[in-house]
XYZ file of C-alpha atoms in Angstrom:
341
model
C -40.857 -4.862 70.573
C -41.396 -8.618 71.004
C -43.358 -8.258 67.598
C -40.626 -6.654 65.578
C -38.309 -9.266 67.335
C -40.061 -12.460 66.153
C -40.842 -10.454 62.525
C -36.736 -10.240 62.460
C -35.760 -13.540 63.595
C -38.981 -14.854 60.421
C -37.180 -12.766 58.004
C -33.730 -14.146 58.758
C -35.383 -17.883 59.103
C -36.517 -17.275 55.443
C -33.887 -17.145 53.934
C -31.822 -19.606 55.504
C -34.930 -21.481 53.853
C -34.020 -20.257 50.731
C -30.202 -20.844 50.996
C -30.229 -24.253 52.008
C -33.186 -24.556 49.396
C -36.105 -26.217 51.932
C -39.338 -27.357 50.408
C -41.709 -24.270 52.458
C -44.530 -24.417 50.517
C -46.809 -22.907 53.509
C -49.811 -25.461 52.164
C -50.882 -25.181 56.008
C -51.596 -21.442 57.293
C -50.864 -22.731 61.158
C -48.135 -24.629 59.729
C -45.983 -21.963 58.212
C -43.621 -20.157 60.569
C -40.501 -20.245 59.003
C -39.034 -20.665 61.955
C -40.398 -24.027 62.520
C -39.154 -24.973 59.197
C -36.180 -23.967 59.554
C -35.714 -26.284 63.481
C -36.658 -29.248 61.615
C -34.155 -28.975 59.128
C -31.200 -27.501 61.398
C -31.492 -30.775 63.956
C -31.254 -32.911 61.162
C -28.414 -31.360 59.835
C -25.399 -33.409 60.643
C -22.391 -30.530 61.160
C -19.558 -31.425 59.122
C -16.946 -33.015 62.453
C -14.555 -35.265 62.663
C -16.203 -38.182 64.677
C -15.133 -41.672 66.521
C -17.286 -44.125 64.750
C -19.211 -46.977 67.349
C -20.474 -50.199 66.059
C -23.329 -51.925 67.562
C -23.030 -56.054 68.351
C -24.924 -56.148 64.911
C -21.431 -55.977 63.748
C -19.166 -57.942 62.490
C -21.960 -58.413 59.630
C -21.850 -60.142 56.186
C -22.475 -57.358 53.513
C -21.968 -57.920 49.686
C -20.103 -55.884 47.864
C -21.245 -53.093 46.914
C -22.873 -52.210 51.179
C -18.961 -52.610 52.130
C -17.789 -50.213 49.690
C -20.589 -47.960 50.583
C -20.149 -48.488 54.185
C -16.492 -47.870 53.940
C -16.681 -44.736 51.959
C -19.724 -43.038 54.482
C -17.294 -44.279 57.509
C -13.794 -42.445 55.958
C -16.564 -39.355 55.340
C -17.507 -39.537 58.697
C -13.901 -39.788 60.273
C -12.856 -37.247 58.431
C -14.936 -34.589 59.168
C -16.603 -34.719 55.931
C -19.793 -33.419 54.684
C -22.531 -36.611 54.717
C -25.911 -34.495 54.821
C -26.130 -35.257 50.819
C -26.268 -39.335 52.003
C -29.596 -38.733 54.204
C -31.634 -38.796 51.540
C -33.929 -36.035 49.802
C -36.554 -35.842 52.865
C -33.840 -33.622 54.523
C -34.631 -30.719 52.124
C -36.964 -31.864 49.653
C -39.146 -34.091 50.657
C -40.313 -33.120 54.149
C -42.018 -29.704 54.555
C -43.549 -28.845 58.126
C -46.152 -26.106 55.976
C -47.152 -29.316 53.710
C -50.425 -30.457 53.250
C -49.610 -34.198 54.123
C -49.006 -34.663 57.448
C -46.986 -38.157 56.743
C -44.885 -35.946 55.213
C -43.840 -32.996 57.980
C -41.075 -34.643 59.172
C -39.135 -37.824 59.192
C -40.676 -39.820 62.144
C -37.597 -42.178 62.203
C -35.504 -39.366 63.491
C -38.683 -37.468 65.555
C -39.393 -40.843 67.132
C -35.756 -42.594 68.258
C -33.191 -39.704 67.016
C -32.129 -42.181 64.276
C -30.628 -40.814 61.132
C -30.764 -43.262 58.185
C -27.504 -43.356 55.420
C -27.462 -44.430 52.013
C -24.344 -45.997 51.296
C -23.313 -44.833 47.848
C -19.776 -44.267 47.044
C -20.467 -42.897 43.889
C -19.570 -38.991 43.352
C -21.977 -37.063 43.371
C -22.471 -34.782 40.264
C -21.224 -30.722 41.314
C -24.951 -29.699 40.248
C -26.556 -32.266 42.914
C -26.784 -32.378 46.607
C -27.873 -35.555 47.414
C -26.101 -38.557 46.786
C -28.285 -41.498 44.301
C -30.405 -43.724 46.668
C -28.580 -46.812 47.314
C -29.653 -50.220 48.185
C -28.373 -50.136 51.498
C -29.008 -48.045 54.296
C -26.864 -47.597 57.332
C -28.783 -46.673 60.840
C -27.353 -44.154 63.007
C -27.350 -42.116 66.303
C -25.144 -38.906 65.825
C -23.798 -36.773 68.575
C -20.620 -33.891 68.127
C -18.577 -36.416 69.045
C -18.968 -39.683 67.617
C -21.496 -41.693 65.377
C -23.129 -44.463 66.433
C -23.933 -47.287 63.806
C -27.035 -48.996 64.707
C -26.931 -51.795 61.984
C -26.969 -51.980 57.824
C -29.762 -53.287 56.040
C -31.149 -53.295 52.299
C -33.720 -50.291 51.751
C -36.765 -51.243 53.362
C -40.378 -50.058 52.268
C -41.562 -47.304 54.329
C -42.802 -49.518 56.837
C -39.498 -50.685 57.916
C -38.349 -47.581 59.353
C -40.683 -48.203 61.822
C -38.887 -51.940 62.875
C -38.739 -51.870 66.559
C -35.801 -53.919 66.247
C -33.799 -50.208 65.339
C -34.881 -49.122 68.929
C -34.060 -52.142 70.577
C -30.552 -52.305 68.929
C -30.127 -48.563 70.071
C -31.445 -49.396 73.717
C -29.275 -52.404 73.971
C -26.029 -51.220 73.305
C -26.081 -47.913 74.292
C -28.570 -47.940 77.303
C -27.220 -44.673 79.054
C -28.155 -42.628 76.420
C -31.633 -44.049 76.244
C -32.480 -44.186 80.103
C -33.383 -40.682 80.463
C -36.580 -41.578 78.536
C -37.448 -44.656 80.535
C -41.180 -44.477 82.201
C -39.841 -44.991 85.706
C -43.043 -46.627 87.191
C -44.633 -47.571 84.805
C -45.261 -51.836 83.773
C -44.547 -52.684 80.042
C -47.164 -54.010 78.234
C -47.068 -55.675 75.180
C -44.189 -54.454 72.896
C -45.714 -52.781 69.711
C -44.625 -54.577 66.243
C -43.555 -53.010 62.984
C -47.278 -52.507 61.638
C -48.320 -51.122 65.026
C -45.572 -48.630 65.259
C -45.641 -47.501 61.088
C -50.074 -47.007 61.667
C -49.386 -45.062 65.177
C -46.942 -42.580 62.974
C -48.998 -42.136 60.073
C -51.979 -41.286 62.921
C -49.978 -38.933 65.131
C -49.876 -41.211 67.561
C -46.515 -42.016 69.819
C -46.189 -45.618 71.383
C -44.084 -46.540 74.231
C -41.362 -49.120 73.322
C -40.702 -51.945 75.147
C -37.055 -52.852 76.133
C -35.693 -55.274 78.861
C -38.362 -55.520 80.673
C -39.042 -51.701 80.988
C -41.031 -48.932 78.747
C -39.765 -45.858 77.558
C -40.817 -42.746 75.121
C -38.795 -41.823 72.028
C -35.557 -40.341 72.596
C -36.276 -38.472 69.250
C -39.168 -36.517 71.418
C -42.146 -37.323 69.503
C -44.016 -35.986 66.901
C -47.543 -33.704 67.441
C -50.955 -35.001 66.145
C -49.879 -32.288 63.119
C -47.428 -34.648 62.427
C -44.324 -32.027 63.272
C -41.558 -32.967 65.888
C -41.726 -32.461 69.123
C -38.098 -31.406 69.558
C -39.301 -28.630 67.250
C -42.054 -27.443 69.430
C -39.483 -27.443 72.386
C -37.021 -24.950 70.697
C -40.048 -22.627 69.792
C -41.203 -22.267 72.758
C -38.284 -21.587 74.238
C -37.024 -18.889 71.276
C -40.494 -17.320 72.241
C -40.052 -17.249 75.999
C -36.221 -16.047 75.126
C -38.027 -12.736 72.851
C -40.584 -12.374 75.207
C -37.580 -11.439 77.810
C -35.116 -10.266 75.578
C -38.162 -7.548 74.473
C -39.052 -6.138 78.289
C -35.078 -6.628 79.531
C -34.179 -3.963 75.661
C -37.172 -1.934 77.094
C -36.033 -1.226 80.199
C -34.573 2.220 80.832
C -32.117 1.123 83.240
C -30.876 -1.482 80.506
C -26.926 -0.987 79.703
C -28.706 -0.852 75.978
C -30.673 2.281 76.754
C -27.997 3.517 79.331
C -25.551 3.983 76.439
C -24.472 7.389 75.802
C -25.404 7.585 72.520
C -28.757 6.241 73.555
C -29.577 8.887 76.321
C -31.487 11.732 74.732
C -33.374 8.971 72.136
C -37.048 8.797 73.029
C -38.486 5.297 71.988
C -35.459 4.138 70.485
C -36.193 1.429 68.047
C -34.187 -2.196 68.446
C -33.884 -4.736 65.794
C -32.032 -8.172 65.534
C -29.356 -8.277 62.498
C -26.836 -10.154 61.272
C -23.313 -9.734 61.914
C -20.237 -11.979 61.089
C -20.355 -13.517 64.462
C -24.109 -14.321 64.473
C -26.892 -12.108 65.733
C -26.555 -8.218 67.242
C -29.034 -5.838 68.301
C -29.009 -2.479 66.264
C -30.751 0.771 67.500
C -32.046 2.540 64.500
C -32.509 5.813 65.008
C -28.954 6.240 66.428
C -27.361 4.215 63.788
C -25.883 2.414 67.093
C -25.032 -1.247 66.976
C -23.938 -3.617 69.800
C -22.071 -6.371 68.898
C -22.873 -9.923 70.786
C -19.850 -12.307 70.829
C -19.296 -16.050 71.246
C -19.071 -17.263 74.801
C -19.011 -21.516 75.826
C -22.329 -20.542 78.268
C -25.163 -17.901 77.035
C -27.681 -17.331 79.630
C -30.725 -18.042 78.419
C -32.513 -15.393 76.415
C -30.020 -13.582 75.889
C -28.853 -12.002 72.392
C -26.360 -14.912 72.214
C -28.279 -17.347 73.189
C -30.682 -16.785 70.333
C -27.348 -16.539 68.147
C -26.535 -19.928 68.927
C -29.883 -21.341 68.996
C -30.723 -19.534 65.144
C -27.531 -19.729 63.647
C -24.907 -22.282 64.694
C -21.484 -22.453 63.382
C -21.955 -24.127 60.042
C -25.840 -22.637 58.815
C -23.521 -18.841 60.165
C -20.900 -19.882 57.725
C -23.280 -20.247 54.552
C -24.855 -16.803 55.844
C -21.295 -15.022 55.611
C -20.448 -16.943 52.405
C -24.060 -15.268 50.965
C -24.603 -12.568 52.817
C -25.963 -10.522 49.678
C -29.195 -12.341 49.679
C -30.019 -11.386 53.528
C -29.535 -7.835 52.120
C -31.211 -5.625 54.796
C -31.272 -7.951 57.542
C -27.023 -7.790 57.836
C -25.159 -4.850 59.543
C -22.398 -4.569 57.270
C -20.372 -1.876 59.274
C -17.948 -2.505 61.748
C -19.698 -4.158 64.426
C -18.929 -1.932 67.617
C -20.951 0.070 69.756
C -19.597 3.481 70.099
């Protein structure tokens, strides 16, 4: 049952691919759950909140022109709730492909390494058949949470090496150290604190340097990336969505389960379980009995549970795009009225 779990949960990971139109090209055979694909892409995604913007001491800042118009039209975006995915740049869907055959190009290491989201500040529309927004000159540096984006400085477009300028880090470290001193190395003495070069060939190698702050060393706060090049952060939810099946399978299994207990469930031997779609997320559906049991929104899933995998698969705005095209996930959607009975 764990099987036809995970073979559920692949199908329904496709094609969110699809939807959101991810570059999956499955170059690397080891490479290519679409699962993993779609993680990288869903903790990059920036949900569309309203959010209290906080500036870094690298601001007040002398901009020309055309960075403050930029950087005034991503801030109203941002404090209004709007949608500024399209200003990351094309690496969020296009660019960056966990299944690719270049491993500099699985993820963006800027975000695996510090959990730093770079901007480009446009404020040009942005024709209705394009996503993304036209690369700008200017970049704005970022640490997003539900609640309220962090800008981390504004600087002209560097080349690739300079999103690898410790001086990002140390920015982030320095003015907001709480959220950066769960990954100090308690213990451990700083060396010497690795420069731009050092950091950009460590990257491109798989390797992940310690950064040096204040006297004291700590790992990314983006997690890392693997010597595959794929984020860490990644790896983390996967193991946990597999630990969550793994349960989730022998918890369905068991006879004394309230799934098996139900009445309509009674006189089925080896009843068959599957994970679909419904417009609150993910429910389990018993096949032979036609029997589906709905799983709704709580604040606190335990782990593992339906729910929990709900959340952790489909949150509130990738659900939304599902129930806007739910004809293209076809079989994988119960389209009756969700309700055991």
């Amino acid at each position: 049952m764990r099987n036809a779990f995970k073979q559920d949960v692949d199908a329904i990971a496709g094609v969110l691919i699809e939807v959101f139109g991810l570059r999956f090209k499955k170059e690397v055979e080891h490479l290519s759950d679409p699962l993993e694909r779609w993680f990288d892409f869903a903790c990059r995604f920036v949900p569309p909140l309203p959010r209290q913007v906080i500036f870094s001491d690298q601001f007040p800042k002398q901009l020309p022109s055309d960075a403050k118009r930029g950087l005034k039209h991503f801030l109203r975006r941002v404090c209004r709730g709007e949608d500024i995915n399209p200003y990351q740049g094309r690496g969020l869907k296009l660019r960056h492909d966990t299944s690719g055959a270049d491993r500099t190009a699985r993820t963006d290491f800027l975000y695996a390494s510090w959990n730093v989201l770079h901007f480009h500040l446009s404020n040009q529309p942005i024709p209705r058949e394009r996503y993304f927004s036209k690369p700008a000159d200017w970049l704005a540096f970022c640490v997003v949470t539900n609640e309220q984006l962090g800008l981390i400085d504004v600087v002209r477009h560097p080349a690739i090496k300079g999103f690898s300028d410790p001086a990002i880090f140390e920015a982030l470290a320095r003015n907001w150290p709480d959220y950066v001193e769960p990954h100090r190395m308690k213990g451990v003495l700083p060396g010497r604190a690795p420069t731009q070069d050092e950091i950009h060939e460590m990257r491109m190698r798989g390797g992940n340097p310690a950064y040096v702050h204040n006297g004291h060393a700590y790992i990314g706060p983006g997690g890392g990336y693997s010597a595959a090049g794929t984020p860490m952060k990644t790896a983390k939810i996967m193991m946990h969505l597999t630990r969550a099946l793994d349960w989730l399978a022998e918890y369905v299994w068991d006879s004394s389960s309230p799934y098996q207990q139900h009445e309509r469930l009674l006189d089925v031997t080896a009843p068959r379980f599957a994970l679909r779609l419904y417009p609150e997320g993910l429910g389990l559906f018993e096949e032979k009995t036609s029997t589906f049991f709905a799983h709704p929104r709580q604040d606190a899933p335990s782990m593992g549970s339906v729910r929990w995998l709900s959340d952790m698969l489909l949150p509130p705005w990738a659900l939304s795009e599902v129930l806007r095209q739910k004809h293209r996930f076809n079989s994988l959607f119960f389209l009756a009225n969700p309700k055991a009975s």
